[in-house]
Tab-separated table of C-alpha atoms in Angstrom:
chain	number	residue	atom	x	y	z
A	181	UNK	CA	-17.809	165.926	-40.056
A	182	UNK	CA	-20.611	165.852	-37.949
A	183	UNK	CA	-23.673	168.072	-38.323
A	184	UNK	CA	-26.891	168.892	-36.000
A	185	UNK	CA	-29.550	168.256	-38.068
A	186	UNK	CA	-33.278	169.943	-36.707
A	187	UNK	CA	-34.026	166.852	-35.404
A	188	UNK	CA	-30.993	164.131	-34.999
A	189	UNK	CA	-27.437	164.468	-35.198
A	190	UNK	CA	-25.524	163.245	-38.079
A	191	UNK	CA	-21.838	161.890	-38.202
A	192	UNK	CA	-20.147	161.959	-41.530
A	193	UNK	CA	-16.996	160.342	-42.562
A	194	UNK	CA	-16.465	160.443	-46.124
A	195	UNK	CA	-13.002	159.127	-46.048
A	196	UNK	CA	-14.424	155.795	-44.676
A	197	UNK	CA	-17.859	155.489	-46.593
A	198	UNK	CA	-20.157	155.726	-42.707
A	199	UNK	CA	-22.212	157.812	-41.367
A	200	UNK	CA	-24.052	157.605	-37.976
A	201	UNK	CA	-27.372	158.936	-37.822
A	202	UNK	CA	-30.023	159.335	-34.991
A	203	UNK	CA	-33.221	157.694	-35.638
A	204	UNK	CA	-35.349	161.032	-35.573
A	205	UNK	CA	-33.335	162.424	-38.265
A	206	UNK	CA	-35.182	162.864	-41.737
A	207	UNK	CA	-34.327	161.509	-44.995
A	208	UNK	CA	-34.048	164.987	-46.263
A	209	UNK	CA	-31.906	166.256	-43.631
A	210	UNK	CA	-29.703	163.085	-44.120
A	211	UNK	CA	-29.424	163.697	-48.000
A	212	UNK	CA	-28.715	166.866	-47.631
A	213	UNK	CA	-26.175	166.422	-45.359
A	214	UNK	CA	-24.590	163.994	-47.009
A	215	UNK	CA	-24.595	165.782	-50.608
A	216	UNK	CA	-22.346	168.408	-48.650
A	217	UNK	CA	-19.640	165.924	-48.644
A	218	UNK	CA	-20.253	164.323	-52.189
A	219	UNK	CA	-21.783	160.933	-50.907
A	220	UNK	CA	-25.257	159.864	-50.823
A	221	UNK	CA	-26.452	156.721	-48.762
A	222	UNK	CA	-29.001	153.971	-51.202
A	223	UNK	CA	-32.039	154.069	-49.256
A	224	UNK	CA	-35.343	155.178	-51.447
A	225	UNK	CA	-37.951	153.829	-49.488
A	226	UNK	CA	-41.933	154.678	-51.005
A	227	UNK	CA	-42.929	157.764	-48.751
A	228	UNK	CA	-41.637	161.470	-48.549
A	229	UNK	CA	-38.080	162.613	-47.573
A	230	UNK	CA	-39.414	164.188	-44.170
A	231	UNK	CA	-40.108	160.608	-43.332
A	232	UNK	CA	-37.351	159.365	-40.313
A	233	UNK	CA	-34.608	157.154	-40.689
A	234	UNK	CA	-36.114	155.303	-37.608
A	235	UNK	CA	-39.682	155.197	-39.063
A	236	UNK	CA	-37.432	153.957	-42.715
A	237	UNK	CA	-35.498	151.042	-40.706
A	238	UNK	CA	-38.208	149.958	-38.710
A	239	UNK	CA	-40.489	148.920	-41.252
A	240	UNK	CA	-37.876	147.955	-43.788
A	241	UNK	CA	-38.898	148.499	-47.207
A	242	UNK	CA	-37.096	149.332	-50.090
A	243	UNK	CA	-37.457	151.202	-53.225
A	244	UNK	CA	-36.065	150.846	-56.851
A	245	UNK	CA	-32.895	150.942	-55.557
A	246	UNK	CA	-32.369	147.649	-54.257
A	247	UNK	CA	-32.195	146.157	-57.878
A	248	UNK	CA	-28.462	146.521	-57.475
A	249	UNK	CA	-27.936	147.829	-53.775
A	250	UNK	CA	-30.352	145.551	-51.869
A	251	UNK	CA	-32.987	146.595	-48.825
A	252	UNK	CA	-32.301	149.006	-46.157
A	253	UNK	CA	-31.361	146.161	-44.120
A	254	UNK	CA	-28.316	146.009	-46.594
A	255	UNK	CA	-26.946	150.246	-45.810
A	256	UNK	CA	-26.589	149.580	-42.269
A	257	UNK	CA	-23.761	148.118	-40.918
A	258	UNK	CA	-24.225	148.524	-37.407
A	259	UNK	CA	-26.999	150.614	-35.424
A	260	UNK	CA	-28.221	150.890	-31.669
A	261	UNK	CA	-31.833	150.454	-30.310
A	262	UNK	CA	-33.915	150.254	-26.732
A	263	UNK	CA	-35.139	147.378	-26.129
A	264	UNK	CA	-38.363	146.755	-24.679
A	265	UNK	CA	-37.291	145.598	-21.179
A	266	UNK	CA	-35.284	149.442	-21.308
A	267	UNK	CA	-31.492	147.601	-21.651
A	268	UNK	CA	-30.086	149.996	-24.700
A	269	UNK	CA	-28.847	147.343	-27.198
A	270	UNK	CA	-25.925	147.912	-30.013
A	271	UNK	CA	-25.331	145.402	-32.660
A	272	UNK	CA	-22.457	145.981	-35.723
A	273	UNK	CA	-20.759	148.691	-35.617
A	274	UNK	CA	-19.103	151.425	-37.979
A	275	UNK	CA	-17.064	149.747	-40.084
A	276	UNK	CA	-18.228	146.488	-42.864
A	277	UNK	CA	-17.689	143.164	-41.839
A	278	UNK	CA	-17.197	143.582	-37.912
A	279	UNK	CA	-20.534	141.186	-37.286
A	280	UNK	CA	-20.063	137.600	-35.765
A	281	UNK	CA	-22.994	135.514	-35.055
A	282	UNK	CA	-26.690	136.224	-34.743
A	283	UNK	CA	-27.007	139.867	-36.025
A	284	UNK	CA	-29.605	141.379	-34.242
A	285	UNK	CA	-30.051	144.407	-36.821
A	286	UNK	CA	-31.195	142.307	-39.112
A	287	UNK	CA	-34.718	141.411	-36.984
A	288	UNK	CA	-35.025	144.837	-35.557
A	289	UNK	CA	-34.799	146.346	-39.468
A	290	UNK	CA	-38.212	145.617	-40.950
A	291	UNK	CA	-39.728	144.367	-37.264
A	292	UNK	CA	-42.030	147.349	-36.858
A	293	UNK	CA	-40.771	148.236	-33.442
A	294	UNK	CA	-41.532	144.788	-32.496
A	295	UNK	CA	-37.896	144.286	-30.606
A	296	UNK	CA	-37.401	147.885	-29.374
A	297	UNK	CA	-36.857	151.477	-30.744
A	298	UNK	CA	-34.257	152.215	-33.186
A	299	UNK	CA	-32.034	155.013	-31.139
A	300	UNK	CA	-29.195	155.551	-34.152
A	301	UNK	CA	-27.724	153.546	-37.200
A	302	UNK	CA	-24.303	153.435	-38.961
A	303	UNK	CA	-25.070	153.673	-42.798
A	304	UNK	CA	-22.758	152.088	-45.656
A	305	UNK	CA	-22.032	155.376	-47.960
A	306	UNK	CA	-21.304	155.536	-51.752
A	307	UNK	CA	-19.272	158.415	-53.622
A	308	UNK	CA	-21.318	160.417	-55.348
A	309	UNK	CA	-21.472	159.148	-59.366
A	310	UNK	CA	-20.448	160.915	-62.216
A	311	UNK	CA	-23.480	160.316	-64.381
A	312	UNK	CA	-27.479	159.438	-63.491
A	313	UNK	CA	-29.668	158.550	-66.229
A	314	UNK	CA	-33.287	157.631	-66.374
A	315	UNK	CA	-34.755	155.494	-69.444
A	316	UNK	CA	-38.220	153.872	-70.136
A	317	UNK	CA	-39.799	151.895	-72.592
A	318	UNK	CA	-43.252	150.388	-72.956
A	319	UNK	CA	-44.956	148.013	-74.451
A	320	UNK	CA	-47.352	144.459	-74.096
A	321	UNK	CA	-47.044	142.485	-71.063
A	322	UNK	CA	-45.629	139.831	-72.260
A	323	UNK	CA	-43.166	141.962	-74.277
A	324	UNK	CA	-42.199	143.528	-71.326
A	325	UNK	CA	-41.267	140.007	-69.497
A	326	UNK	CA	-39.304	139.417	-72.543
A	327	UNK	CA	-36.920	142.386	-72.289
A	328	UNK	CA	-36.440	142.386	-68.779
A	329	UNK	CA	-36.006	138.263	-68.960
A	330	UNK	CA	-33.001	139.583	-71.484
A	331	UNK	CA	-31.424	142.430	-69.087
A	332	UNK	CA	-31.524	139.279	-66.545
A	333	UNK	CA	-29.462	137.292	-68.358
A	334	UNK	CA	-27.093	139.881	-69.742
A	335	UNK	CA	-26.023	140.043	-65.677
A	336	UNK	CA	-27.313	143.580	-66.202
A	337	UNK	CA	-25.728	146.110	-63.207
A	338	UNK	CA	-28.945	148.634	-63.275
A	339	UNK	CA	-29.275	150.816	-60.377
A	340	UNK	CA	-33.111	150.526	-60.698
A	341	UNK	CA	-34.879	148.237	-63.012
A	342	UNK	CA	-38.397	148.503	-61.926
A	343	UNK	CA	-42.067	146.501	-64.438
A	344	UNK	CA	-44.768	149.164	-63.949
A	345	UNK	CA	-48.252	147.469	-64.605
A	346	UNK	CA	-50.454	149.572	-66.641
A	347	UNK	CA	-52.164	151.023	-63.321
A	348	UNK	CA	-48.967	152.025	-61.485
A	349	UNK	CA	-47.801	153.658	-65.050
A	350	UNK	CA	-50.976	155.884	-65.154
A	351	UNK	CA	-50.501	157.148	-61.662
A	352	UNK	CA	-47.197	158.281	-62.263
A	353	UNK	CA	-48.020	160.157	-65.313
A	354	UNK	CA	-47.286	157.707	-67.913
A	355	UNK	CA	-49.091	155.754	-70.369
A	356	UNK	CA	-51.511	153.179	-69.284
A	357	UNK	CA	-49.368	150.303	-70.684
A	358	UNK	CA	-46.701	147.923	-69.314
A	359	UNK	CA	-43.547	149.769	-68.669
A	360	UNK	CA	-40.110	148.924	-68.386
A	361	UNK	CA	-37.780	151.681	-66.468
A	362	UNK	CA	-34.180	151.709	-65.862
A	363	UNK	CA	-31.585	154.089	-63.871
A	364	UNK	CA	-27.867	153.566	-64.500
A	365	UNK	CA	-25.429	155.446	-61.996
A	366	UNK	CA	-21.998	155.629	-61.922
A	367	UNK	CA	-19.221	156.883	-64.283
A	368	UNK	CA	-19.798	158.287	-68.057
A	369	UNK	CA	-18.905	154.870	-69.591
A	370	UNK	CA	-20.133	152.743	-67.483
A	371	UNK	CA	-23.389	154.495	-67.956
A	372	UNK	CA	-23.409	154.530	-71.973
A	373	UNK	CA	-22.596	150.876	-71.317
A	374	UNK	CA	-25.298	149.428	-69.240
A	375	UNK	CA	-28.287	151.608	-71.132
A	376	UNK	CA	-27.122	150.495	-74.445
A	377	UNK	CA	-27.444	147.074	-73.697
A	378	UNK	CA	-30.526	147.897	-71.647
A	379	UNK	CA	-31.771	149.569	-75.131
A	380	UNK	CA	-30.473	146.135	-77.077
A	381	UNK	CA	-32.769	143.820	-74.712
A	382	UNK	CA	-35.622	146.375	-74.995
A	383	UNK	CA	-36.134	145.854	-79.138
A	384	UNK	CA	-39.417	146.019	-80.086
A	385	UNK	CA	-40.735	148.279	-77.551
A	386	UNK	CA	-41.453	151.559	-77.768
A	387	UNK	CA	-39.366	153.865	-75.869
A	388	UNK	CA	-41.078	155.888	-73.697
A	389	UNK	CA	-40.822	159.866	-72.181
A	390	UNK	CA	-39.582	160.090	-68.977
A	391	UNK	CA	-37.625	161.793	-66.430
A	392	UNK	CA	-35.538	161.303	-63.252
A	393	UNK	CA	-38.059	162.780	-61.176
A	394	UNK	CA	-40.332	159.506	-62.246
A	395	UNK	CA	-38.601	157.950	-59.242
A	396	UNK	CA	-39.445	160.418	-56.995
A	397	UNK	CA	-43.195	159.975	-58.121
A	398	UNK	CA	-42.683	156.305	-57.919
A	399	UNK	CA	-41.999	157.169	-53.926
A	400	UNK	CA	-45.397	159.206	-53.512
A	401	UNK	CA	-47.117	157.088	-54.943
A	402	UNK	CA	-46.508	153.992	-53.791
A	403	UNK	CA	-45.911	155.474	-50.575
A	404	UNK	CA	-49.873	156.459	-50.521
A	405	UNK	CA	-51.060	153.047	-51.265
A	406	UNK	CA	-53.623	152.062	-48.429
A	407	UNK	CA	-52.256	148.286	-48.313
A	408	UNK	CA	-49.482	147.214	-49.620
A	409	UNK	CA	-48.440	144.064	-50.097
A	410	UNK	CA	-44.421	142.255	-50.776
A	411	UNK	CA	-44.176	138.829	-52.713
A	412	UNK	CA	-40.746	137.642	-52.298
A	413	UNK	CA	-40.606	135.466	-55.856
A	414	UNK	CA	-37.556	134.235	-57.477
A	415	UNK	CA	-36.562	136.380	-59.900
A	416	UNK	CA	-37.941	134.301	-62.861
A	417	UNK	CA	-41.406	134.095	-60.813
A	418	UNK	CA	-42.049	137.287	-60.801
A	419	UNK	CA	-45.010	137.679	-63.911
A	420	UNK	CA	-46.612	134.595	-62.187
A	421	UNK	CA	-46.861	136.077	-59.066
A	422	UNK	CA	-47.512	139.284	-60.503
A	423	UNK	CA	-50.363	137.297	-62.006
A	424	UNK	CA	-51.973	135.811	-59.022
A	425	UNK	CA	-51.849	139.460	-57.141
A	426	UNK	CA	-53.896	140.914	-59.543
A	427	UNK	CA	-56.357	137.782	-59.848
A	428	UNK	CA	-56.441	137.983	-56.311
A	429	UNK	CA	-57.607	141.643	-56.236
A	430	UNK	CA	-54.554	143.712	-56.676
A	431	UNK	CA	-55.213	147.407	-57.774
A	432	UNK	CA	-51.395	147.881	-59.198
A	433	UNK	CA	-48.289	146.070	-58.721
A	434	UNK	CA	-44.380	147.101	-59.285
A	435	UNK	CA	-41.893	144.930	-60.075
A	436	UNK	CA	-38.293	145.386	-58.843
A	437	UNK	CA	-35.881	143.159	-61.085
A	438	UNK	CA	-33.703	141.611	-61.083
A	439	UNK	CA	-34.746	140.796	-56.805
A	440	UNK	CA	-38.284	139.123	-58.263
A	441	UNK	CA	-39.853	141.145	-55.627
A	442	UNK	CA	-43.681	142.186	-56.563
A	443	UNK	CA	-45.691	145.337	-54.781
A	444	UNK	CA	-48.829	144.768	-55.187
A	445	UNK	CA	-51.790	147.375	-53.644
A	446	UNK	CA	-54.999	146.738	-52.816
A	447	UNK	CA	-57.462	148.716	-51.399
A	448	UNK	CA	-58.083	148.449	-47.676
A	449	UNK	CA	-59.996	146.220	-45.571
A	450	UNK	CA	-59.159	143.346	-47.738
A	451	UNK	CA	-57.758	140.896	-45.463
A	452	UNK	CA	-59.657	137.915	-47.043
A	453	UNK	CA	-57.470	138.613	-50.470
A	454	UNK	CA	-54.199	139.036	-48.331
A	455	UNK	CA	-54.924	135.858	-46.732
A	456	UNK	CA	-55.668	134.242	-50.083
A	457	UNK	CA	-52.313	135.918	-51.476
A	458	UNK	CA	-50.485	134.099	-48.789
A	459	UNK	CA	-51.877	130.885	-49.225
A	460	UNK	CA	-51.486	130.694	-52.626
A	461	UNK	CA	-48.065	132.394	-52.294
A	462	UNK	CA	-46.698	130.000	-49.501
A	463	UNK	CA	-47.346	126.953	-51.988
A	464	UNK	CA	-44.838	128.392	-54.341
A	465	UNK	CA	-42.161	129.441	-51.692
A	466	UNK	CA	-42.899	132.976	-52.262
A	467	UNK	CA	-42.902	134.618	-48.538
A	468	UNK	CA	-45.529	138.123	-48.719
A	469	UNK	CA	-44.759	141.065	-46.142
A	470	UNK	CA	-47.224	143.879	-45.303
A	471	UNK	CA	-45.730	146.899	-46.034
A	472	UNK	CA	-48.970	148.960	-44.963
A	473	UNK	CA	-52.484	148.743	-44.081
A	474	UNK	CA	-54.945	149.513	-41.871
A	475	UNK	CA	-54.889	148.394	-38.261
A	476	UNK	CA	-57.936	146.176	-38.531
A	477	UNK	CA	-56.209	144.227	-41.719
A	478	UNK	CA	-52.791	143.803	-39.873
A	479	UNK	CA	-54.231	142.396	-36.851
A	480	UNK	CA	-55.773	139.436	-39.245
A	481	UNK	CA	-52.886	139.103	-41.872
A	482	UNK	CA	-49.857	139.724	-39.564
A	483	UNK	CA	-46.716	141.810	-41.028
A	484	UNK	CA	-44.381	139.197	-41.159
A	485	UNK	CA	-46.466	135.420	-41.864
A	486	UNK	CA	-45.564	132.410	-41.976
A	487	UNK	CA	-42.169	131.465	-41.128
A	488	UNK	CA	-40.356	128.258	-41.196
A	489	UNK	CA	-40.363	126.437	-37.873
A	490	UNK	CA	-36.534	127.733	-37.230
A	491	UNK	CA	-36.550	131.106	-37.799
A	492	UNK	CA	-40.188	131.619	-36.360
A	493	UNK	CA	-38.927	129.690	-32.702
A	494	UNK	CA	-35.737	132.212	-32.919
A	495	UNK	CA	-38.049	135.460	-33.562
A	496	UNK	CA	-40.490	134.345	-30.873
A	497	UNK	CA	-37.916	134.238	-28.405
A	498	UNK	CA	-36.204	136.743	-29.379
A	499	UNK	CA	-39.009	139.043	-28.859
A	500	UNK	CA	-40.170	137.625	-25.389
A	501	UNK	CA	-36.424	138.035	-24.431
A	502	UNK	CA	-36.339	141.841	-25.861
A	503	UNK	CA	-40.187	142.723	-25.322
A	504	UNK	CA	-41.336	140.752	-22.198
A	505	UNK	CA	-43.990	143.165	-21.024
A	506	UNK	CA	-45.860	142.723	-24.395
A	507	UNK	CA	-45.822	146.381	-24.392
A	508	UNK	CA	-45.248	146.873	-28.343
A	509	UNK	CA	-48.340	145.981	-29.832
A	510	UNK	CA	-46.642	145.131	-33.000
A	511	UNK	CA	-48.586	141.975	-34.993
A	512	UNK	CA	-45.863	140.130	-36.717
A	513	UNK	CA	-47.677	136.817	-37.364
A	514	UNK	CA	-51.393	136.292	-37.695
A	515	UNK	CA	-53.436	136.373	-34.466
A	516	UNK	CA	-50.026	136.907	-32.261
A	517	UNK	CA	-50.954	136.739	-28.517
A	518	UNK	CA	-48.558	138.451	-26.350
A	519	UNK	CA	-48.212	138.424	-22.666
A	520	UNK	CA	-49.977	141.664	-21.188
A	521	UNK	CA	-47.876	141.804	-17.370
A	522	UNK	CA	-50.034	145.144	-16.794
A	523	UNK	CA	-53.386	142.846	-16.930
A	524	UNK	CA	-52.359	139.932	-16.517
A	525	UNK	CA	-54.307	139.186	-19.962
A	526	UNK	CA	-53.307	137.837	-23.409
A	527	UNK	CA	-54.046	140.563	-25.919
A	528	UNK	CA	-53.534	140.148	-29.449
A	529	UNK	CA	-50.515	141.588	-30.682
């Protein structure tokens, strides 16, 4: 099936699990479109649905979701972008496994713009499930760690399983305390199953009211932060560097098990916390990505960070390869200088 959304086209073929979608096309029109046919695509990204699936890919964040379904990186299996030097670039393609060698999605996804424009992307689809429920409990920190330490080692298969601090709890209408929050999709069963051992690892909490619209508050919120910061810990790190974001500063943090991956906001204009964060964080092998912040903040931090030696020579050439003019002034590392050929000038980038 293919639709004309108001602003992008959309391709739709349930039989296959794809869809192709142009870049301009918002989330809403996309999950609308796709609820037509009973499929939905697992992309929850903090920010509203009139967001664009461009705008989603290109800065690469993930919500709850990617407890069990991964980043956005992860629902696109092939998608086409401009490049900066104007050569129109396509990398996968619409069906799962059709990628050999260097996959160029993966830089563009989460590069800011840095390598081109995303033009159109071919998205992994999922039948719609059966059953969706929402459950919550809360208690002490260290409480908390416990249970979700537990759903861990059961091999838990939670669509979401998201550690709210106290902070992040109250601005979604919950209890200033430690929360624990789980989302189970799939059949009837299968979703008795995986809440009642979520409710087994959970003794000694308290369970907690809530609602499957938290996680569309969890989106507005989090999608308001002024900076927002990503600590990639292992997933047994993830109080510790929970810990050090708030030591360092940090207003709220999120916690998406069982990835280890910590949100942590601070307010803006603190670079000299962010740079801190990193330090620290780049000890422990933890990398941290900017999700959002002011220009001024970006410019000193850089998105992306450190790198190891490997991967930051391939990015770096990638992008002089894809972005030669050093028209994108995207800063993916800290103090980039890119090539101005209008000026003639190095301008930091």
């Amino acid at each position: 099936m293919t639709t004309a959304a108001s602003r992008g086209m959309i391709r739709i073929d349930p039989a296959d699990l794809v869809a192709t979608a142009g870049a301009a096309t918002t989330l809403g029109e996309l999950d609308a479109a796709l609820t037509e046919q009973n499929v939905w695509v697992a992309l929850d990204p903090p920010g509203p649905l009139s967001q664009s699936l461009g705008s989603v890919l290109e800065h690469g964040a993930g919500g709850p979701l990617s407890a069990l379904f991964g980043p956005p990186r992860d629902q696109v299996i092939g998608l086409s972008f401009v490049a900066g030097n104007g050569t129109r670039i396509k990398s996968g393609g619409r069906v799962v496994k059709n990628v050999a060698g260097f996959d160029l999605a993966k830089a563009v996804i989460g590069g800011w713009g840095a390598f081109g424009a995303i033009a159109e992307a071919n998205l992994r689809l999922r039948a719609r499930p059966e059953s969706d429920e929402t459950r919550a409990w809360s208690g002490p920190r260290d409480a908390v760690v416990a249970a979700a330490a537990g759903l861990q080692a059961e091999g838990s298969m939670l669509a979401c399983c998201e550690v709210l601090s106290p902070e992040l709890a109250s601005s979604l209408e919950l209890p200033a305390r430690w929360h624990l929050i789980v989302r189970a999709l799939g059949t009837r069963a299968g979703v008795r199953e995986e809440l009642d051992a979520a409710a087994s690892a959970t003794v000694g909490l308290q369970g907690a009211d809530t609602e499957p619209r938290i996680w569309t508050r969890w989106r507005g919120t989090v999608g308001g932060w002024p900076v927002a910061a990503r600590i990639g810990a292992d997933p047994a790190a993830w109080p510790a560097a929970a810990a050090l974001a708030v030591s360092l500063g940090a207003e709220a943090v999120g916690v998406c098990i069982p990835r280890g991956t910590v949100r942590a906001r601070f307010a803006a204009g603190t670079a000299k916390a962010l740079i801190a964060l990193r330090a620290e964080s780049r000890s422990r092998g933890w990398p941290v990505t900017i999700e959002r912040a002011d220009d001024a903040t970006l410019r000193l931090v850089g998105i992306w960070g450190e790198m190891n030696a490997g991967a930051l020579a391939l990015s770096k050439a990638l992008r002089r390869t894809l972005e030669p003019g050093g028209t994108q002034d995207v800063p993916l590392w800290a103090g980039e200088q890119t090539e101005n050929r209008v000026t003639g000038q190095a301008a930091t980038g």
